[in-house]
Coordinates of C-alpha atoms in Angstrom, one line a residue:
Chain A
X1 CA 82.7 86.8 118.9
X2 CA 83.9 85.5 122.5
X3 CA 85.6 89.0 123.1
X4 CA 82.6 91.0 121.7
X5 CA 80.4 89.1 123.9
X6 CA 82.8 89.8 126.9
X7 CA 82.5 93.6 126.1
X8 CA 78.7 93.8 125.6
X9 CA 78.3 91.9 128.9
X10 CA 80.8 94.2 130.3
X11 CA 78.7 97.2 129.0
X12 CA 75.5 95.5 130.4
X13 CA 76.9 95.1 134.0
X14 CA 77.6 98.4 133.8
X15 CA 74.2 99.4 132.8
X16 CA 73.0 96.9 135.8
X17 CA 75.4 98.5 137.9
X18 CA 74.0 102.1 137.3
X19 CA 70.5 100.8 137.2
X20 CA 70.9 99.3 141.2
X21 CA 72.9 102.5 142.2
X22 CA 71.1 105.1 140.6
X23 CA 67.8 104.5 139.2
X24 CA 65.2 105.6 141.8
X25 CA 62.2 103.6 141.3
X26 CA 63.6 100.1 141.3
X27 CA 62.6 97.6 143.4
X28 CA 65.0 95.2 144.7
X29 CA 62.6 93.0 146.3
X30 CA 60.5 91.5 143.6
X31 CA 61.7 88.9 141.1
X32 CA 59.8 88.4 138.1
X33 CA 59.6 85.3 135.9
X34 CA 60.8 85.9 132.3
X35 CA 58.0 88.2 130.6
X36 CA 55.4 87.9 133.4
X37 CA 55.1 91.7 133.6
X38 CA 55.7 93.1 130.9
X39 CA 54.6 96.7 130.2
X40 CA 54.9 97.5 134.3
X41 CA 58.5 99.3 134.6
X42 CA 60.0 99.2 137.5
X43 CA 63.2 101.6 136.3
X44 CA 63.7 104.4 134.3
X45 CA 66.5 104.2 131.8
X46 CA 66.1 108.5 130.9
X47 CA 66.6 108.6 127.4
X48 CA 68.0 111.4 125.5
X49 CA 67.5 111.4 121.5
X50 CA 70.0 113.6 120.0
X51 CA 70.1 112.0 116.7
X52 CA 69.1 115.2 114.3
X53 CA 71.8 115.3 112.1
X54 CA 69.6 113.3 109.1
X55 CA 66.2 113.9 108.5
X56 CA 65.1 110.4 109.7
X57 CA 67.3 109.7 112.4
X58 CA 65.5 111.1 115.1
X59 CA 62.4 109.6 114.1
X60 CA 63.0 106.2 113.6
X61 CA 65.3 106.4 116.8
X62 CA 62.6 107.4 118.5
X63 CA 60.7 104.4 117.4
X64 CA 62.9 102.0 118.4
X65 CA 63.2 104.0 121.9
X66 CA 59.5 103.5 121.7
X67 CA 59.5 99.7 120.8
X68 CA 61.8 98.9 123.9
X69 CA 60.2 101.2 126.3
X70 CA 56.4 99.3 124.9
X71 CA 57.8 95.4 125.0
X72 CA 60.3 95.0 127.7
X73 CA 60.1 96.1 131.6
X74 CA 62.5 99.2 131.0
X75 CA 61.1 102.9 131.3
X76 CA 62.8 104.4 128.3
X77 CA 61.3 107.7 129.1
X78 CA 62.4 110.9 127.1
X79 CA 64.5 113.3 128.4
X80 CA 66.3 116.5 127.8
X81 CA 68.5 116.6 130.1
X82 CA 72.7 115.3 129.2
X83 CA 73.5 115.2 133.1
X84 CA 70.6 112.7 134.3
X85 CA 70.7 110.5 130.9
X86 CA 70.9 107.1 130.9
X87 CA 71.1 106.7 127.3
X88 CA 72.4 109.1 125.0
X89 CA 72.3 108.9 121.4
X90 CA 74.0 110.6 118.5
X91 CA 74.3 110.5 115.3
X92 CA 77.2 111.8 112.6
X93 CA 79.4 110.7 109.8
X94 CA 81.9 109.0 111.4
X95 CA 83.7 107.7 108.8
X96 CA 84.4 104.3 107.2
X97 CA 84.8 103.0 110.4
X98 CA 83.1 99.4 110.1
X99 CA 80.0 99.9 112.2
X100 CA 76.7 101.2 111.5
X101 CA 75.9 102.0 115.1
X102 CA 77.8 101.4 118.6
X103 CA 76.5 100.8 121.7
X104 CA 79.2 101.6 124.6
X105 CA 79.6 102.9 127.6
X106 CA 81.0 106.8 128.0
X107 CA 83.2 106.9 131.2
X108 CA 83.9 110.3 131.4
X109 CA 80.3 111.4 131.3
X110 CA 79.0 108.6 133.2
X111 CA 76.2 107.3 130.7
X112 CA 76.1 104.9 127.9
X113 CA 76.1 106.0 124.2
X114 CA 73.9 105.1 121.3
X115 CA 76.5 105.9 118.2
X116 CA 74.6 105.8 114.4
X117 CA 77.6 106.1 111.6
X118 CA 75.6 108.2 108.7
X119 CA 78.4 107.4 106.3
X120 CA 76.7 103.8 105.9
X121 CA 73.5 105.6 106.0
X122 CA 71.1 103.1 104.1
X123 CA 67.7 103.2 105.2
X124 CA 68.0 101.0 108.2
X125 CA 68.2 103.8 110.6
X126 CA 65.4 102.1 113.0
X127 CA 67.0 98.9 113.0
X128 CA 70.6 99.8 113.8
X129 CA 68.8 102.5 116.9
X130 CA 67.1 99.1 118.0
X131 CA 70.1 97.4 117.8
X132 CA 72.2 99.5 119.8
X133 CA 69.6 100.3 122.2
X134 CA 69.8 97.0 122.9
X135 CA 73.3 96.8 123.3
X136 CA 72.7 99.9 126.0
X137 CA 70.6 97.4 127.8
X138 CA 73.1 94.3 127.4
X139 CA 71.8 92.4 124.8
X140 CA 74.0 90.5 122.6
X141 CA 73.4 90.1 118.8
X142 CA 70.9 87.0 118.0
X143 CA 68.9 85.8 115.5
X144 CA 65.1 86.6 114.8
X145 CA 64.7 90.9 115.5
X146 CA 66.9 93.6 115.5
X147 CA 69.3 92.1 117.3
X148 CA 70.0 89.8 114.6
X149 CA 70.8 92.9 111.8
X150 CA 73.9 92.5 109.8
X151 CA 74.9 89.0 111.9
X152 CA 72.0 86.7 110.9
X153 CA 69.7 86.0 108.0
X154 CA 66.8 86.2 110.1
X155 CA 65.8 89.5 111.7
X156 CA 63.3 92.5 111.4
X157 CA 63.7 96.3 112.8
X158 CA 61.7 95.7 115.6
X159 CA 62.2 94.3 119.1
X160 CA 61.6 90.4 119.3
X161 CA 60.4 88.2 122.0
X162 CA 64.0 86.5 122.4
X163 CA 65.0 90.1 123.4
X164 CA 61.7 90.6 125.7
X165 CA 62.8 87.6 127.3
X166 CA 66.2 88.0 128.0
X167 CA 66.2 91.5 129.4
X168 CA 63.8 90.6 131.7
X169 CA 65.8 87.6 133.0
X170 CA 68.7 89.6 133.3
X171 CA 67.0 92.2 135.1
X172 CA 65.2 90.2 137.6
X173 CA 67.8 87.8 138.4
X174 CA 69.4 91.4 139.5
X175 CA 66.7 92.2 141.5
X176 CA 64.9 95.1 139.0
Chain B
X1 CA 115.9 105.3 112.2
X2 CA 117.2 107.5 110.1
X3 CA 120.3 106.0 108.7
X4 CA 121.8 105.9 105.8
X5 CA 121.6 102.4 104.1
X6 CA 124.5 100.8 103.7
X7 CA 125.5 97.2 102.1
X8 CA 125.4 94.2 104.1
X9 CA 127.5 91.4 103.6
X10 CA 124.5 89.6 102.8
X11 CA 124.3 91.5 98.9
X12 CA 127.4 89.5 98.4
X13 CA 125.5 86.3 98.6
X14 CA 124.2 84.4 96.1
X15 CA 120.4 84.7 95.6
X16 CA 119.2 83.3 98.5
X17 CA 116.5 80.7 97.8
X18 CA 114.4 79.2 100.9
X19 CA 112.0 76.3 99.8
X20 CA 108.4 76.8 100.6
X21 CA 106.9 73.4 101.7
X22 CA 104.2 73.4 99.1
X23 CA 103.8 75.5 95.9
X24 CA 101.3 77.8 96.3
X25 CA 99.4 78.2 92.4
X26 CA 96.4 78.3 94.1
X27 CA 96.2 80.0 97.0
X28 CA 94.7 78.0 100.3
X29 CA 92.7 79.6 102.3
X30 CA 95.0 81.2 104.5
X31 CA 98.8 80.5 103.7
X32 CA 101.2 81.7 106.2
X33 CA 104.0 82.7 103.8
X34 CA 106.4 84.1 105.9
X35 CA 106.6 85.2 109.9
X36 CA 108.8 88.3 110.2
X37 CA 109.8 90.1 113.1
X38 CA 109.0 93.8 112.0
X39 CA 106.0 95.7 109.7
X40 CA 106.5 96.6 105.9
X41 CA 103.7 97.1 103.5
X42 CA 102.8 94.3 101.2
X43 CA 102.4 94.5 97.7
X44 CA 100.8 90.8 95.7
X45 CA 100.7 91.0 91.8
X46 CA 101.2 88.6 89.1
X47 CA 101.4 86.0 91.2
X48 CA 104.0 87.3 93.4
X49 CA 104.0 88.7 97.0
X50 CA 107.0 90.7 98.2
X51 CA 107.8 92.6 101.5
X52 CA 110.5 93.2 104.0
X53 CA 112.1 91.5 106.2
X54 CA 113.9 92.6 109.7
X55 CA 117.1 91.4 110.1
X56 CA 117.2 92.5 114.2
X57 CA 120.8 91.7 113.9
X58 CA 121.6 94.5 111.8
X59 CA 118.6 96.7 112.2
X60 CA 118.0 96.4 108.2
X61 CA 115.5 95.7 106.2
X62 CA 115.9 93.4 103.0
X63 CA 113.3 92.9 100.1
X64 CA 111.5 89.5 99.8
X65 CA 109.8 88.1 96.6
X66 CA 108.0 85.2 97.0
X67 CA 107.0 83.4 93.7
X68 CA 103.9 81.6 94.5
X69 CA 106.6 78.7 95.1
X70 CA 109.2 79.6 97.0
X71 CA 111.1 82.8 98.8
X72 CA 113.6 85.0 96.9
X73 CA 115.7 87.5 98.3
X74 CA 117.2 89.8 95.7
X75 CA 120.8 90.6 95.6
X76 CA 120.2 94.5 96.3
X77 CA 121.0 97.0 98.8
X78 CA 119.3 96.6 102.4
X79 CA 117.4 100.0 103.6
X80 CA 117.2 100.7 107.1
X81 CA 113.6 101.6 106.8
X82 CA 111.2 99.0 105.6
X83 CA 110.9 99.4 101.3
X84 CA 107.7 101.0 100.3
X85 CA 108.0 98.3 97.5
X86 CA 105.1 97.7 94.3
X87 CA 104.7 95.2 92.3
X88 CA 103.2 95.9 89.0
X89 CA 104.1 95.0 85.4
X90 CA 106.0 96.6 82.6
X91 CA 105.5 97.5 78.9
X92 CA 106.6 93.8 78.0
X93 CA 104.0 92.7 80.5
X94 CA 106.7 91.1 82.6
X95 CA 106.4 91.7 87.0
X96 CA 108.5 94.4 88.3
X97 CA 108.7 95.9 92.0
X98 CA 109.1 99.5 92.5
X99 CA 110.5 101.2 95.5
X100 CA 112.6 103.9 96.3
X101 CA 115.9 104.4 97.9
X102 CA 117.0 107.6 99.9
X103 CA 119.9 109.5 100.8
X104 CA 118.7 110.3 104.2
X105 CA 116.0 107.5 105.1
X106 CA 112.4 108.8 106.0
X107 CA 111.8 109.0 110.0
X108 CA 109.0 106.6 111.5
X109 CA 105.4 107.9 112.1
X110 CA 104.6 107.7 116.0
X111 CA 101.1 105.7 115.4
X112 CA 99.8 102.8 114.2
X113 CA 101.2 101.3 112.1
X114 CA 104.6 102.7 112.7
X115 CA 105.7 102.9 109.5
X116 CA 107.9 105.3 107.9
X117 CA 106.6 109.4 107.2
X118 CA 108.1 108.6 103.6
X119 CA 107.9 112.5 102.5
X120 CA 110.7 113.1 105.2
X121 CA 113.2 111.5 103.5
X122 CA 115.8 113.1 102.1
X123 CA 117.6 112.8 98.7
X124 CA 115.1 110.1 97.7
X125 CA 114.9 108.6 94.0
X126 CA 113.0 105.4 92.7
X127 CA 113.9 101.9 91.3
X128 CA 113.0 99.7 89.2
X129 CA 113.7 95.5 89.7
X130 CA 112.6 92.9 87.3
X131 CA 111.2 89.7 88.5
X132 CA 111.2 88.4 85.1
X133 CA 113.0 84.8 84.8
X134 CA 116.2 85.0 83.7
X135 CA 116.4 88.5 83.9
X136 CA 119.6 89.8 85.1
X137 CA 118.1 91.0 88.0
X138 CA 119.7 94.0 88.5
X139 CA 117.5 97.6 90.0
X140 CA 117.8 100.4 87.5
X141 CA 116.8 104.0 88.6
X142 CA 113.6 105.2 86.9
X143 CA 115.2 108.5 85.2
X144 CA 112.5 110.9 84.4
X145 CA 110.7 110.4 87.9
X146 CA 113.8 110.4 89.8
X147 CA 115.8 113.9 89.9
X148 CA 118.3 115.7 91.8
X149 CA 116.6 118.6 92.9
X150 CA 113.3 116.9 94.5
X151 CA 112.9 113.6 96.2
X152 CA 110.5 111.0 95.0
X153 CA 109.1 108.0 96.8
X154 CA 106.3 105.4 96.8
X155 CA 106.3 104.3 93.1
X156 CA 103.7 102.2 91.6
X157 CA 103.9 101.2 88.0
X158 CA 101.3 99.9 85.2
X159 CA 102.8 99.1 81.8
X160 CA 104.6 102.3 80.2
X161 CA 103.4 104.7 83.4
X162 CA 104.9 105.3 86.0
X163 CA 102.7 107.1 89.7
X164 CA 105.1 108.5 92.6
X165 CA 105.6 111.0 94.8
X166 CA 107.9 113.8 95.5
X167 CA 108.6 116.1 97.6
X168 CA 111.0 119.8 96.3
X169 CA 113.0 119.1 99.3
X170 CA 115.4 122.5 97.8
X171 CA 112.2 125.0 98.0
X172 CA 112.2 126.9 100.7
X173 CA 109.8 126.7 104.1
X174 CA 106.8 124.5 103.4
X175 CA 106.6 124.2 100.0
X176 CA 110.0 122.4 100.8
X177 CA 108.4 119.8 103.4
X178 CA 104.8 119.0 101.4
X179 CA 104.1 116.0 99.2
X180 CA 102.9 116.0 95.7
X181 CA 101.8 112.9 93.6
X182 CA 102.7 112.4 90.1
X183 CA 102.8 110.2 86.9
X184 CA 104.8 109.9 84.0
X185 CA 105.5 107.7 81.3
X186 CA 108.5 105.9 81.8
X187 CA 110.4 106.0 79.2
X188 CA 109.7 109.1 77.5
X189 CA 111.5 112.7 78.2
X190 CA 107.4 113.9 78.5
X191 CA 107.1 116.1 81.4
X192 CA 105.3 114.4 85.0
X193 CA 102.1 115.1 85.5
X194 CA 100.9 116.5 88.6
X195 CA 97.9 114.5 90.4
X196 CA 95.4 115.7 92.9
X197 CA 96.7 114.7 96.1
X198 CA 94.6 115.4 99.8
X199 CA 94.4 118.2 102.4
X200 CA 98.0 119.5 103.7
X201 CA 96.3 119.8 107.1
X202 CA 98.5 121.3 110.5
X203 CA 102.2 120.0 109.3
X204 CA 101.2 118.7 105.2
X205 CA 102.8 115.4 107.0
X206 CA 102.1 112.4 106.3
X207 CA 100.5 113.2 103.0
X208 CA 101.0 109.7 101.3
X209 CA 101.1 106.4 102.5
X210 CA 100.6 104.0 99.6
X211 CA 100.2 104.4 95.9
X212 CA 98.6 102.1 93.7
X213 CA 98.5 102.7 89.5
X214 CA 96.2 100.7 87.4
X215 CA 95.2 101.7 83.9
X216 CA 94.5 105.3 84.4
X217 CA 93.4 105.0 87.9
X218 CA 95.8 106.5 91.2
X219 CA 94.6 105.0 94.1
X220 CA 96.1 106.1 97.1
X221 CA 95.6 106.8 101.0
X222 CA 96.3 110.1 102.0
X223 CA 96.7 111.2 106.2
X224 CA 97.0 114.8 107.4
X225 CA 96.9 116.5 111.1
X226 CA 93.4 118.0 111.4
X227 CA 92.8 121.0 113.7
X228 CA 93.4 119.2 117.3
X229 CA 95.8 116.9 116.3
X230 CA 93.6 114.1 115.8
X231 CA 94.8 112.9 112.2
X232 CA 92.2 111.9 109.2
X233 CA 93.1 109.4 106.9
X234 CA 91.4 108.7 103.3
X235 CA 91.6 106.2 100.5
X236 CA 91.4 108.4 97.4
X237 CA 91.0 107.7 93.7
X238 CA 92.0 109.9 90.6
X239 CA 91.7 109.4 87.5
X240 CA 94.8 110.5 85.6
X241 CA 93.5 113.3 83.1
X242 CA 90.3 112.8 85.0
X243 CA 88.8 113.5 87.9
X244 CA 89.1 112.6 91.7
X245 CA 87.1 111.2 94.3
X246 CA 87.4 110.7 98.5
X247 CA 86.4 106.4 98.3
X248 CA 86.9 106.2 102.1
X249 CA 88.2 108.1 105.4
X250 CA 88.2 107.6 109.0
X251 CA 89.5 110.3 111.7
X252 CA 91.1 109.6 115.3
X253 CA 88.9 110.6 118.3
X254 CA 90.5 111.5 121.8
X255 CA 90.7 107.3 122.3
X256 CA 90.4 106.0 119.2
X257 CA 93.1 105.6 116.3
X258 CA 92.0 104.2 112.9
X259 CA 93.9 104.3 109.7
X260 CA 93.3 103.8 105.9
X261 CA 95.9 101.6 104.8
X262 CA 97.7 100.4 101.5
X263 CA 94.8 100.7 98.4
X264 CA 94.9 97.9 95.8
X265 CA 92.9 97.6 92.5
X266 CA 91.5 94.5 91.1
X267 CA 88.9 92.9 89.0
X268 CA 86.7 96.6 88.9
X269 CA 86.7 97.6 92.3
X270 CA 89.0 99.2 94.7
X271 CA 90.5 97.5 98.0
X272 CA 92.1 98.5 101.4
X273 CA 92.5 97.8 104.4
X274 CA 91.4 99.7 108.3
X275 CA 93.3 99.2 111.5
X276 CA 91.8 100.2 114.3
X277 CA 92.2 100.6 118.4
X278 CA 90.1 102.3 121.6
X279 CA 86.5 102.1 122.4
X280 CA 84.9 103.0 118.6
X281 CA 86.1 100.4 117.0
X282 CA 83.1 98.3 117.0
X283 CA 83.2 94.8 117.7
X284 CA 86.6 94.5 118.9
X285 CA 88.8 97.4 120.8
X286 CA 91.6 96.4 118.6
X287 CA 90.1 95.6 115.3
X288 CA 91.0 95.1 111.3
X289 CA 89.3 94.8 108.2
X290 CA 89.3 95.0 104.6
X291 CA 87.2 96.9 102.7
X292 CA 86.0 96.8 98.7
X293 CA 84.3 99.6 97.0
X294 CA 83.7 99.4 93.0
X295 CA 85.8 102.1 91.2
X296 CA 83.2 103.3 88.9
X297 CA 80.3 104.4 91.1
X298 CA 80.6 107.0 93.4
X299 CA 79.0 104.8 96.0
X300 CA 79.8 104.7 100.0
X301 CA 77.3 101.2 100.2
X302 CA 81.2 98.9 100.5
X303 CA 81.3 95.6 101.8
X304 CA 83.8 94.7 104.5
X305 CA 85.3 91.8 105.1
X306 CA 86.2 91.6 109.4
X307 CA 89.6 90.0 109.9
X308 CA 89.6 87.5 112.8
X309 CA 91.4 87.5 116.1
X310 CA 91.9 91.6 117.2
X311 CA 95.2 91.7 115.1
X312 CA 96.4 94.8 114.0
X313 CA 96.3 95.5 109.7
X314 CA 99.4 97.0 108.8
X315 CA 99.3 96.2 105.0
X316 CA 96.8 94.6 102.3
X317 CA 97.3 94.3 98.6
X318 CA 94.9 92.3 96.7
X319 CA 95.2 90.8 92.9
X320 CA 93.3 88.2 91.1
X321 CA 90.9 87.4 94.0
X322 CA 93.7 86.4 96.8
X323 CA 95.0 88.9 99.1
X324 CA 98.4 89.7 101.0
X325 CA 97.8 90.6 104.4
X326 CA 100.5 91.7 106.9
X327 CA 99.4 91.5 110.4
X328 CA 100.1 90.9 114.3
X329 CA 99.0 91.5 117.3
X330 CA 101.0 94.9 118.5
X331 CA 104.3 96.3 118.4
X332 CA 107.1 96.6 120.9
X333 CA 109.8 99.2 120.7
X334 CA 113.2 97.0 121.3
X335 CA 116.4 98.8 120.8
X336 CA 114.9 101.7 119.4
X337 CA 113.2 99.4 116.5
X338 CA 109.5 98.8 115.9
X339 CA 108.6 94.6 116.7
X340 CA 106.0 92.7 115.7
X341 CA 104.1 91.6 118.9
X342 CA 102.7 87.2 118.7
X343 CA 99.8 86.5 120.3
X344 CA 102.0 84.5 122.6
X345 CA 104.3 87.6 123.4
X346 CA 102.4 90.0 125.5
X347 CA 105.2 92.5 126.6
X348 CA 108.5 92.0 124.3
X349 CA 109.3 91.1 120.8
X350 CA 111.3 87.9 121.4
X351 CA 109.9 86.0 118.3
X352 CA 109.2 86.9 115.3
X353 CA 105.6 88.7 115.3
X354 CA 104.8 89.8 112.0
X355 CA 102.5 87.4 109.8
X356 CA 102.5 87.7 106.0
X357 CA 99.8 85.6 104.6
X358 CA 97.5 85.0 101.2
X359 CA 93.9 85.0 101.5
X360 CA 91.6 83.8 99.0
X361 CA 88.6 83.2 101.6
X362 CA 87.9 86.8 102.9
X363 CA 83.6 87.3 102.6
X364 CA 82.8 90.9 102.5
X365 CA 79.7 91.9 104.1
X366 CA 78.0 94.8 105.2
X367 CA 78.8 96.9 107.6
X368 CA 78.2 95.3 111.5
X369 CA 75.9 97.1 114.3

């Protein structure tokens, strides 16, 4: 757990790093108390949905695009374009690999990956999209939302308020 | 690696005997039976766990039983590849182990885990050793699966039948190079019976891994060069006079290298293990885990159980609830010879690496995000 923690922080500095180098709208000036303002983004994460290869993938990725971009401070807006994403997610059979879904970081095209594994397909599609989404931003897994799926007892498809309140406490003590 | 085996002075020994410290009729959680200093495949049945042990020495391998109380090592030839040994039992329902010997060993496979391409050995025929008590312990050749003008390998047996493979090593071109799986009874003069095997891919290499027989059912992985070169490995079941199904596969990626490894069958469902290293391997970018699927539903909904620590799987084989693992955390080439990596021993193999242990603890879950 120690090492997977290690990586996702690794994958979330990353994601911070690109965020104070490339994202065009941030403001480096204004630190925000956990949750205070929530709803008003101050970045744009682009988002590119490329999950089409099941019939509901793209649809419940989209709503947990649509739950982080609605409860935390992150602009997940849509876009269509691969060179300007900040998130990219796909979707395939990838085998018997162990994971339902990986978040990580793509090096050589310089954006971070949202990976759902069809060949576990079993009709938590929106959960394991939040999940990794999450991942994308730096969250770790945790109890009590989607964050929690297939580690804890305790957790729902949907973006929590443990989630709400770390990402914006990660993000502000960064200065976005 | 390719060498002939040869006799140690070691056959001339008496049976070695090496006291466990505890007897081990119920498997603990996790019992370290043995650390060795290179990777063999494991095979537990009955009771009994045997594998292969390194000597670095010599550079050859020599099969290990352990009992469930203490360590045997059978008076029998060494192979300078590791043996790709089964336990099963016979007719008379007494334990057996399986394996085959060659006259030109099999080379080793360049990835993980570097164990032998057993379909490129040459001259290759398959034995049979008794583990019954009192026995008198001698390997026979299995006549009927072993022949002159093919080579057969990886033998698993279950009562009067007998799964292997072979390869017609005297055909010409390809269809002197591919693998084919088999079974047979084993003592009758009844013809084999051919098996569905997996794709032939690029090169038809590696074709089989590992073999497991059980009632009627052939478990077996199966690996083969895709277009690319990225390999695909699979963990197929047939049914002998039946049909056949794909239970599992995983493919390489341009940084990522998994494998199906070593199928086992117990208690109604099918086990095996996954090694895996580079970025897609989920929680961990070295990572292993042990899969269970049930054999009669044509399901993909397995459970996993995650082993701990970012040790690579080289070999599983489960029976009566406790499973044989071989594992360790990387190999080093030293002298031309594959090493078991410690945790301890970043760089070089200087002690032994390679950890065989039972496991009756293993909690398989779903499938992690």
């Amino acid at each position: 757990m120690m090492k997977r923690s290690k990586r996702l922080l690794g994958v979330g500095l990353l994601a911070l790093a690109a965020l104070a180098v490339g994202s065009a709208v941030a403001s480096a000036h204004l630190l925000y108390q956990n949750g205070q303002f929530a709803h008003q983004h101050t970045s744009v994460h682009w988002f590119l949905n490329e999950a089409n290869s099941a019939p509901d993938s793209y649809s419940n990725t989209r709503a947990a695009q649509i739950d982080w971009h609605n409860k935390t401070r992150r602009d997940l807006s849509s876009t269509s374009n691969h060179d300007t994403s900040y998130i990219h997610v796909v979707d395939r059979h990838y085998g018997e690999t162990g994971w339902v879904g990986i978040g990580e970081y793509c090096y050589h095209c310089g954006h971070l990956h949202t990976r759902l594994n069809l060949t576990y397909s079993a009709g938590n599609s929106q959960t394991v999209a939040c999940q990794e989404i999450g991942h994308n931003l730096g969250e770790d897994h945790h109890a009590g939302d989607c964050m929690g799926y297939s580690y804890f007892s305790d957790w729902s498809p949907f973006v929590g308020s443990h989630s709400v309140q770390d990402l914006d406490s990660a993000y502000a003590s960064y200065g976005h | 690696m390719t060498r002939r085996a040869t006799i140690t002075g070691l056959a001339a020994i008496a049976l070695a005997v090496a006291a466990s410290p505890a007897p081990l009729a119920q498997a603990q959680a996790a019992t370290v039976l043995a650390q060795e200093w290179a990777p063999s495949k494991v095979s537990h049945f009955g009771g009994m766990t045997a594998w292969s042990r390194l000597d670095p020495e010599t550079g050859q391998y020599r099969l290990v039983i352990h009992d469930g109380h203490r360590e045997h090592v059978p008076l029998i030839e060494t192979r300078s590849v590791p043996f790709d040994v089964d336990l099963g039992r016979d007719r008379l329902g007494d334990v057996v182990a399986t394996y085959s010997r060659c006259e030109r060993e099999p080379r080793l496979r360049e990835g993980a885990p570097p164990m032998p391409v057993w379909a490129t050995g040459e001259g290759c025929d398959i034995f049979l050793y008794s583990l019954k008590r009192g026995s008198a312990r001698a390997e026979t050749k299995i006549s009927g699966a072993s022949t002159g003008a093919a080579s057969e390998f990886l033998p698993s047996i279950w009562r009067s039948e007998v799964a292997f493979s072979r390869v017609y090593e005297r055909r010409d071109g390809r269809r002197g190079t591919v693998p084919y799986l088999y079974a047979r009874p084993l003592e009758s003069s009844s013809p084999s019976e051919r098996q569905p095997g997996g794709s032939r891919g690029a090169t038809g290499l590696p074709g089989p891994t590992a073999l497991d027989l059980y009632g009627r059912r052939l478990g077996f992985a199966w690996a083969y060069e895709q277009e690319g070169g990225h390999e695909r490995s699979e963990i197929r079941l047939d049914t002998v006079g039946g049909g056949h199904r794909v239970v599992a596969w995983v493919e390489d990626s341009a940084n990522t290298d998994f494998a199906e490894l070593t199928p086992s069958m117990d208690r109604g469902d099918i086990f095996w293990g996954t090694d895996c290293r580079g970025p897609l391997c989920g929680s961990d970018p070295q990572s292993a885990f042990v899969s269970r699927a049930p054999l009669e539903r044509e399901s993909r909904k397995g459970r996993i159980a995650f082993l701990d620590g970012g040790h690579r799987l080289v070999s599983v084989s489960r029976d009566e609830g406790v499973a044989a693992l071989v594992q360790a955390a990387g190999y080093s080439v030293v002298d031309g010879q594959v090493r078991c990596r410690s945790a301890q021993d970043a760089q070089r193999s200087t002690a032994p690496g390679c950890q065989i242990t039972l496991r009756d603890d293993l909690e398989y879950g779903p499938p992690r995000g």
